Tab-separated table of C-alpha atoms and ligand atoms in Angstrom:
chain	number	residue	atom	x	y	z
L	7	MET	CA	10.422	17.431	-23.174
L	8	GLU	CA	7.585	18.548	-25.095
L	9	LEU	CA	7.600	15.298	-26.958
L	10	VAL	CA	7.700	13.158	-23.905
L	11	VAL	CA	4.567	15.072	-22.544
L	12	LEU	CA	2.542	14.511	-26.002
L	13	LEU	CA	3.313	11.009	-26.047
L	14	CYS	CA	2.492	10.544	-22.530
L	15	ALA	CA	-0.938	12.321	-23.253
L	16	VAL	CA	-1.651	10.177	-26.306
L	17	SER	CA	-0.905	6.873	-24.686
L	18	LEU	CA	-3.290	7.901	-21.845
L	19	LEU	CA	-5.988	8.528	-24.487
L	20	HIS	CA	-5.114	5.188	-25.934
L	21	SER	CA	-5.243	3.179	-22.937
L	22	CYS	CA	-8.859	4.457	-22.560
L	23	GLU	CA	-10.022	2.815	-25.704
L	24	ALA	CA	-7.680	-0.175	-25.844
L	25	ARG	CA	-8.827	-1.876	-22.824
L	26	GLU	CA	-9.919	-5.284	-24.340
L	27	SER	CA	-7.496	-7.889	-22.863
L	28	SER	CA	-9.582	-10.908	-23.400
L	29	ALA	CA	-7.797	-13.608	-25.435
L	30	VAL	CA	-10.687	-13.817	-27.806
L	31	THR	CA	-10.645	-11.000	-30.354
L	32	PRO	CA	-14.225	-10.135	-31.880
L	33	VAL	CA	-14.152	-9.215	-35.223
L	34	PHE	CA	-16.972	-8.001	-37.620
L	35	VAL	CA	-16.764	-8.512	-41.400
L	36	GLN	CA	-19.097	-7.365	-44.124
L	37	LYS	CA	-20.619	-10.324	-46.175
L	38	ARG	CA	-18.367	-10.863	-49.361
L	39	GLU	CA	-15.440	-9.049	-48.023
L	40	ASP	CA	-12.003	-10.661	-46.755
L	41	VAL	CA	-10.467	-11.026	-43.384
L	42	LEU	CA	-6.909	-10.925	-42.376
L	43	LEU	CA	-6.184	-13.536	-39.917
L	44	ASN	CA	-2.915	-12.212	-38.260
L	45	VAL	CA	-0.605	-14.349	-36.025
L	46	THR	CA	2.857	-13.385	-34.622
L	47	ILE	CA	4.714	-16.421	-32.890
L	48	ALA	CA	7.485	-15.481	-30.708
L	49	ASP	CA	9.982	-18.213	-31.384
L	50	ASP	CA	9.569	-19.836	-34.930
L	51	PRO	CA	8.272	-23.422	-34.311
L	52	GLU	CA	10.231	-24.854	-37.136
L	53	GLU	CA	9.748	-28.399	-35.992
L	54	ASP	CA	6.068	-27.945	-35.556
L	55	THR	CA	2.967	-27.744	-37.741
L	56	VAL	CA	0.948	-24.362	-37.465
L	57	THR	CA	-2.678	-24.742	-38.177
L	58	TRP	CA	-5.532	-22.202	-38.865
L	59	ARG	CA	-8.665	-23.817	-37.573
L	60	PHE	CA	-12.223	-23.041	-37.826
L	61	ASN	CA	-14.678	-23.760	-34.840
L	62	LYS	CA	-11.912	-25.955	-33.201
L	63	THR	CA	-12.567	-28.693	-35.695
L	64	VAL	CA	-12.271	-27.661	-39.261
L	65	ASN	CA	-8.631	-27.044	-40.681
L	66	LEU	CA	-8.389	-24.178	-43.090
L	67	VAL	CA	-4.583	-24.460	-43.635
L	68	ARG	CA	-1.575	-25.992	-42.437
L	69	PHE	CA	1.968	-25.053	-42.471
L	70	LEU	CA	4.133	-28.108	-42.363
L	71	PRO	CA	7.269	-28.306	-40.499
L	72	GLY	CA	10.791	-28.135	-42.270
L	73	ASN	CA	10.552	-27.045	-45.841
L	74	LEU	CA	7.153	-29.154	-46.577
L	75	GLY	CA	5.451	-26.220	-47.586
L	76	THR	CA	1.636	-25.304	-46.649
L	77	LYS	CA	-1.614	-27.493	-47.159
L	78	VAL	CA	-4.962	-25.629	-47.951
L	79	SER	CA	-8.057	-27.696	-47.012
L	80	ASP	CA	-9.981	-28.569	-50.231
L	81	ASP	CA	-13.054	-26.823	-48.541
L	82	TYR	CA	-11.054	-23.631	-48.534
L	83	SER	CA	-9.185	-23.961	-51.681
L	84	GLY	CA	-8.867	-20.588	-53.547
L	85	ARG	CA	-10.035	-18.680	-50.623
L	86	ILE	CA	-6.763	-18.443	-48.799
L	87	GLU	CA	-4.176	-15.992	-49.597
L	88	PHE	CA	-0.782	-16.256	-48.017
L	89	LEU	CA	0.699	-13.174	-46.238
L	90	GLU	CA	3.581	-12.686	-43.959
L	91	LYS	CA	4.740	-15.975	-42.100
L	92	TYR	CA	1.856	-17.520	-40.633
L	93	SER	CA	-0.720	-14.939	-41.214
L	94	VAL	CA	-3.434	-15.325	-43.959
L	95	LYS	CA	-6.130	-13.711	-45.744
L	96	LEU	CA	-9.598	-15.466	-45.984
L	97	LYS	CA	-11.644	-14.282	-49.028
L	98	ASN	CA	-15.309	-13.650	-49.642
L	99	LEU	CA	-16.754	-14.159	-46.259
L	100	GLN	CA	-20.423	-15.775	-46.043
L	101	GLU	CA	-22.720	-16.092	-42.983
L	102	ALA	CA	-21.621	-19.684	-42.685
L	103	ASP	CA	-18.000	-18.437	-42.044
L	104	SER	CA	-19.065	-16.843	-38.582
L	105	GLY	CA	-17.307	-18.643	-35.947
L	106	VAL	CA	-14.152	-19.004	-34.135
L	107	TYR	CA	-10.756	-19.131	-35.607
L	108	THR	CA	-7.682	-20.235	-34.038
L	109	ALA	CA	-4.140	-20.469	-34.982
L	110	VAL	CA	-2.653	-23.598	-33.108
L	111	VAL	CA	0.852	-24.954	-33.067
L	112	SER	CA	1.229	-28.831	-32.969
L	113	GLY	CA	4.432	-30.308	-31.704
L	114	ASP	CA	4.618	-32.738	-28.807
L	115	LYS	CA	1.448	-30.932	-27.582
L	116	GLU	CA	-1.015	-28.492	-29.205
L	117	LYS	CA	-0.672	-24.972	-28.360
L	118	GLN	CA	-3.299	-22.141	-29.300
L	119	ILE	CA	-1.563	-19.062	-30.069
L	120	THR	CA	-4.417	-16.753	-31.392
L	121	GLU	CA	-8.276	-16.717	-31.363
L	122	TYR	CA	-10.596	-14.731	-33.296
L	123	LYS	CA	-14.285	-14.658	-33.052
L	124	ILE	CA	-15.510	-13.473	-36.530
L	125	THR	CA	-19.118	-12.414	-37.141
L	126	VAL	CA	-20.053	-11.801	-40.873
L	127	GLN	CA	-22.735	-9.117	-41.264
L	128	ASP	CA	-25.002	-7.785	-44.034
L	129	PRO	CA	-25.155	-4.218	-44.570
L	130	VAL	CA	-28.131	-2.554	-42.866
L	131	SER	CA	-31.042	-1.813	-45.176
L	132	PRO	CA	-31.898	1.816	-45.935
L	133	VAL	CA	-34.321	3.852	-43.655
L	134	LYS	CA	-37.179	6.131	-44.165
L	135	LEU	CA	-37.996	8.607	-41.617
L	136	SER	CA	-41.498	10.217	-41.809
L	137	VAL	CA	-43.632	12.640	-39.830
L	138	ASP	CA	-47.122	10.904	-38.697
L	139	SER	CA	-48.561	13.751	-37.119
L	140	VAL	CA	-48.167	17.146	-36.210
L	141	SER	CA	-50.113	19.237	-33.448
L	142	ASN	CA	-49.868	22.656	-33.175
L	143	SER	CA	-50.837	25.644	-30.892
L	144	SER	CA	-49.543	28.983	-30.040
L	145	ASP	CA	-47.418	27.387	-27.094
L	146	TRP	CA	-46.389	23.997	-28.409
L	147	CYS	CA	-45.665	21.934	-31.686
L	148	ASN	CA	-45.585	18.356	-31.019
L	149	LEU	CA	-44.733	15.816	-33.563
L	150	THR	CA	-44.804	11.968	-33.875
L	151	VAL	CA	-42.258	10.395	-36.313
L	152	SER	CA	-41.820	6.875	-37.438
L	153	CYS	CA	-38.735	5.402	-38.975
L	154	ARG	CA	-38.788	2.211	-41.154
L	155	ALA	CA	-36.081	-0.164	-42.021
L	156	GLN	CA	-36.655	-3.424	-43.807
L	157	ASP	CA	-37.364	-5.602	-40.944
L	158	SER	CA	-38.568	-3.167	-38.241
L	159	HIS	CA	-39.525	0.227	-37.301
L	160	ILE	CA	-39.463	2.828	-34.551
L	161	ASN	CA	-41.732	5.535	-33.270
L	162	SER	CA	-40.667	8.745	-31.340
L	163	THR	CA	-42.471	11.780	-30.233
L	164	PHE	CA	-40.890	15.203	-29.837
L	165	ARG	CA	-42.166	18.395	-28.235
L	166	CYS	CA	-41.049	21.808	-29.149
L	167	ASP	CA	-41.806	25.012	-27.067
L	168	THR	CA	-42.454	27.947	-28.865
L	169	HIS	CA	-41.368	30.489	-26.238
L	170	THR	CA	-37.932	28.825	-25.608
L	171	HIS	CA	-37.414	27.527	-29.221
L	172	THR	CA	-36.249	24.178	-27.660
L	173	CYS	CA	-37.314	20.806	-28.564
L	174	SER	CA	-37.148	17.691	-26.546
L	175	GLN	CA	-37.631	14.110	-27.230
L	176	GLU	CA	-40.209	12.260	-25.251
L	177	GLY	CA	-38.956	9.275	-23.161
L	178	GLY	CA	-35.381	10.079	-24.339
L	179	GLU	CA	-33.645	7.830	-27.160
L	180	ARG	CA	-34.855	4.393	-27.046
L	181	PRO	CA	-32.579	2.502	-29.303
L	182	GLN	CA	-34.173	-0.794	-30.624
L	183	VAL	CA	-32.309	-3.812	-31.727
L	184	THR	CA	-33.677	-5.312	-34.918
L	185	PRO	CA	-34.406	-8.871	-35.821
L	186	SER	CA	-31.149	-8.755	-37.854
L	187	ALA	CA	-29.210	-7.551	-34.922
L	188	ALA	CA	-28.788	-3.947	-36.114
L	189	ASP	CA	-29.566	-1.081	-33.998
L	190	LEU	CA	-32.396	1.462	-35.207
L	191	HIS	CA	-32.764	4.791	-33.275
L	192	VAL	CA	-34.077	8.151	-33.571
L	193	TYR	CA	-32.618	11.187	-31.853
L	194	LEU	CA	-32.561	15.026	-31.962
L	195	SER	CA	-29.329	16.694	-32.877
L	196	ASN	CA	-29.053	20.491	-33.601
L	197	GLY	CA	-32.572	21.043	-34.908
L	198	TYR	CA	-32.579	17.867	-36.812
L	199	ILE	CA	-34.290	14.550	-36.305
L	200	ILE	CA	-32.072	11.942	-37.113
L	201	CYS	CA	-32.941	8.159	-37.725
L	202	ASN	CA	-29.850	5.971	-37.554
L	203	HIS	CA	-29.755	2.169	-38.669
L	204	SER	CA	-26.317	0.731	-37.921
L	205	ASN	CA	-24.614	-2.397	-37.104
L	206	GLN	CA	-20.719	-2.977	-36.649
L	207	VAL	CA	-20.036	-2.917	-40.439
L	208	SER	CA	-22.565	-0.051	-41.900
L	209	CYS	CA	-24.769	2.417	-41.199
L	210	THR	CA	-27.702	4.210	-43.040
L	211	LYS	CA	-29.701	7.537	-41.892
L	212	ASP	CA	-32.579	9.721	-42.727
L	213	ILE	CA	-32.979	13.215	-41.554
L	214	LYS	CA	-35.869	15.719	-40.922
L	215	ILE	CA	-35.356	19.336	-40.170
L	216	ILE	CA	-37.540	20.184	-37.283
L	217	GLU	CA	-38.115	23.762	-38.510
L	218	ASN	CA	-39.757	22.713	-41.694
L	219	VAL	CA	-42.315	20.682	-39.569
L	220	CYS	CA	-42.851	23.097	-36.826
L	221	PRO	CA	-42.021	26.409	-38.422
L	222	ARG	CA	-41.309	29.308	-35.966
L	223	HIS	CA	-41.277	26.676	-32.951
L	224	ALA	CA	-37.883	25.038	-33.230
L	225	GLY	CA	-34.819	27.089	-32.659
L	226	PRO	CA	-31.329	26.018	-33.656
L	227	GLU	CA	-30.449	25.580	-29.992
L	228	SER	CA	-32.763	22.580	-29.865
L	229	VAL	CA	-31.560	20.051	-27.196
L	230	SER	CA	-31.625	16.484	-27.079
L	231	ALA	CA	-32.959	14.574	-24.223
L	232	GLY	CA	-30.263	11.889	-24.189
L	233	LEU	CA	-26.624	12.482	-25.599
L	234	SER	CA	-25.529	9.691	-27.865
L	235	VAL	CA	-22.671	7.771	-26.870
L	236	CYS	CA	-21.003	8.604	-30.228
L	237	LEU	CA	-21.201	12.502	-29.244
L	238	LEU	CA	-20.102	11.596	-25.675
L	239	LYS	CA	-17.039	10.006	-26.987
L	240	THR	CA	-16.164	12.824	-29.215
L	241	ALA	CA	-16.514	15.222	-26.501
L	242	VAL	CA	-14.167	13.127	-24.082
L	243	LEU	CA	-11.750	13.060	-26.883
L	244	SER	CA	-11.783	16.586	-27.550
L	245	VAL	CA	-11.448	17.630	-23.965
L	246	GLY	CA	-8.221	15.057	-23.769
L	247	LEU	CA	-6.909	17.068	-26.880
L	248	ILE	CA	-7.277	20.390	-25.313
L	249	ILE	CA	-5.468	19.176	-21.970
L	250	MET	CA	-2.722	17.697	-24.172
L	251	VAL	CA	-2.051	21.020	-26.097
L	252	ALA	CA	-2.344	23.082	-22.998
L	253	ALA	CA	0.304	20.890	-21.378
L	254	VAL	CA	2.511	21.079	-24.305
L	255	ILE	CA	2.202	24.880	-24.423
L	256	THR	CA	2.858	25.020	-20.575
L	257	VAL	CA	5.978	22.992	-20.909
L	258	HIS	CA	7.167	25.302	-23.837
L	259	LEU	CA	6.586	28.349	-21.829
L	260	MET	CA	8.493	26.881	-18.747
L	261	GLU	CA	11.358	25.992	-20.825
L	262	LYS	CA	11.432	29.472	-22.352
L	263	LEU	CA	11.143	31.465	-18.960
L	264	LYS	CA	14.233	29.109	-17.727
L	265	LYS	CA	16.392	30.061	-20.789
L	266	HIS	CA	15.519	33.850	-19.950
L	267	LYS	CA	16.712	33.296	-16.456
Q	22	NAG	C1	-4.721	-7.863	-39.019
Q	22	NAG	O1	-3.731	-6.904	-39.371
Q	22	NAG	C2	-4.370	-5.899	-40.268
Q	22	NAG	C3	-2.864	-4.848	-40.481
Q	22	NAG	O2	-2.447	-4.366	-39.094
Q	22	NAG	C4	-5.422	-5.225	-39.940
Q	22	NAG	O3	-5.997	-4.264	-40.707
Q	22	NAG	C5	-6.481	-6.412	-39.776
Q	22	NAG	O4	-7.646	-5.678	-39.025
Q	22	NAG	C6	-5.960	-7.481	-38.504
Q	22	NAG	N1	-7.055	-8.598	-38.795
Q	22	NAG	C7	-7.945	-8.806	-37.461
Q	22	NAG	C8	-8.673	-10.027	-37.914
Q	22	NAG	O5	-7.771	-8.221	-36.535
Q	23	NAG	C1	-19.201	-22.273	-35.721
Q	23	NAG	O1	-19.488	-21.823	-34.208
Q	23	NAG	C2	-20.346	-20.551	-34.072
Q	23	NAG	C3	-20.484	-20.442	-32.770
Q	23	NAG	O2	-19.337	-20.330	-32.099
Q	23	NAG	C4	-21.773	-21.307	-34.646
Q	23	NAG	O3	-22.733	-20.262	-34.408
Q	23	NAG	C5	-21.646	-21.729	-35.920
Q	23	NAG	O4	-22.828	-22.296	-36.484
Q	23	NAG	C6	-20.621	-22.769	-36.199
Q	23	NAG	N1	-20.389	-22.846	-37.484
Q	23	NAG	C7	-20.395	-24.018	-38.100
Q	23	NAG	C8	-20.385	-24.222	-39.580
Q	23	NAG	O5	-20.138	-25.189	-37.450
Q	24	NAG	C1	-49.134	25.696	-37.297
Q	24	NAG	O1	-49.555	26.919	-36.736
Q	24	NAG	C2	-48.991	27.860	-37.821
Q	24	NAG	C3	-49.432	29.171	-37.242
Q	24	NAG	O2	-50.575	29.167	-36.440
Q	24	NAG	C4	-49.679	27.581	-39.107
Q	24	NAG	O3	-49.437	28.768	-40.130
Q	24	NAG	C5	-49.521	26.163	-39.405
Q	24	NAG	O4	-50.270	25.742	-40.859
Q	24	NAG	C6	-49.910	25.084	-38.602
Q	24	NAG	N1	-49.360	23.964	-38.777
Q	24	NAG	C7	-50.028	22.842	-38.580
Q	24	NAG	C8	-49.399	21.346	-39.190
Q	24	NAG	O5	-51.229	22.884	-38.054
Q	25	NAG	C1	-47.902	18.957	-26.625
Q	25	NAG	O1	-47.473	18.148	-25.348
Q	25	NAG	C2	-47.850	18.875	-24.151
Q	25	NAG	C3	-47.266	17.814	-23.116
Q	25	NAG	O2	-47.874	16.749	-23.381
Q	25	NAG	C4	-49.178	19.210	-24.092
Q	25	NAG	O3	-49.115	19.987	-22.949
Q	25	NAG	C5	-49.554	20.246	-25.123
Q	25	NAG	O4	-50.945	20.738	-24.956
Q	25	NAG	C6	-49.448	19.540	-26.531
Q	25	NAG	N1	-49.879	20.550	-27.476
Q	25	NAG	C7	-50.240	20.357	-28.651
Q	25	NAG	C8	-50.352	21.512	-29.599
Q	25	NAG	O5	-50.778	19.181	-28.778
Q	26	NAG	C1	-46.058	3.206	-33.447
Q	26	NAG	O1	-47.433	4.083	-33.527
Q	26	NAG	C2	-48.359	3.180	-33.845
Q	26	NAG	C3	-49.506	4.218	-33.613
Q	26	NAG	O2	-49.225	5.553	-33.627
Q	26	NAG	C4	-48.450	2.079	-32.751
Q	26	NAG	O3	-49.714	1.446	-33.284
Q	26	NAG	C5	-47.137	1.309	-33.063
Q	26	NAG	O4	-47.304	0.269	-32.098
Q	26	NAG	C6	-46.121	1.993	-32.688
Q	26	NAG	N1	-44.915	1.426	-32.986
Q	26	NAG	C7	-43.798	1.177	-32.045
Q	26	NAG	C8	-42.861	0.542	-32.324
Q	26	NAG	O5	-43.762	1.635	-31.115
Q	27	NAG	C1	-25.292	5.791	-36.255
Q	27	NAG	O1	-24.892	4.922	-35.076
Q	27	NAG	C2	-23.542	4.570	-35.066
Q	27	NAG	C3	-23.433	3.287	-33.837
Q	27	NAG	O2	-24.272	3.994	-32.706
Q	27	NAG	C4	-22.606	5.539	-35.063
Q	27	NAG	O3	-21.137	5.012	-34.942
Q	27	NAG	C5	-22.861	6.428	-36.053
Q	27	NAG	O4	-21.851	7.473	-36.086
Q	27	NAG	C6	-24.132	7.181	-36.071
Q	27	NAG	N1	-24.399	7.830	-37.263
Q	27	NAG	C7	-24.921	9.086	-37.355
Q	27	NAG	C8	-25.019	9.722	-38.613
Q	27	NAG	O5	-25.162	9.477	-36.294
């Protein structure tokens, strides 16, 4: 019984995240790394050819029907590794490998089985967070910071109240998309100013402690103007977990009570 409740709760949590039922699976791969092109075919098409294709036109590899084996295209020789059945590993991806990968079964007609949209990304550059100016009074400490990445930078202003020991970010978080399509943003978290530079495959950050910049102004209970998506997700997940554990305990207690009767 407990197990059932637990499983239900887990599957509920999962269904929140895995709502991505479109036919194309987006995949992000760091440059020079490998990708597994997975495919499962319900009934094995022994009479037909199965082909992995790039951008709908270029064949990577063909699984020939019968016992005729496999044929890797010259352009991809040395870069394909065979896994289970029709799944393959494509190695050492470069920017030019970004595009659409499809698995196609060709018999009397062509039928597409799987489609991945692969984007190859460089890891993001390091960031440097610096304090540009501090203005100080008995009531306030205001500071502006800037965060520099290789191809962009971002500014932000923070205001700390001496009396309430709280800081806030003026204008909230304003994430910026860099020319290389990475995300650059500065935010406040537990008395720290954090600059975060991230894309789908990597993340770099730099941190300043507000107390070192504005002594006696910033308390540990500094609040952020906007909650980051990441934090929100964690919060939702934690609440879910608590509910789950509560449910398990309740059921357990109820069963015990029943036994006593
Ligand atoms: C293929 O499956 C493996 C193992 O389940 C997984 O790690 C990998 O991310 C999958 N590849 C793609 C492109 O989704
Ligand atoms: C493959 O298709 C993508 C768009 O889907 C395009 O950006 C890319 O340039 C194409 N690559 C080649 C080598 O044709
Ligand atoms: C801010 O004020 C404090 C106390 O008045 C002082 O010690 C500190 O040097 C000031 N800092 C700046 C950057 O003006
Ligand atoms: C800090 O900013 C607030 C609001 O803009 C302003 O009222 C205050 O005078 C500023 N304090 C200093 C020391 O610049
Ligand atoms: C950052 O601030 C400087 C001046 O303080 C300004 O010239 C520059 O445009 C700002 N940059 C951004 C990205 O807001
Ligand atoms: C930086 O941002 C990314 C994407 O928004 C997030 O996944 C990551 O946890 C953040 N890192 C830190 C240290 O906040």
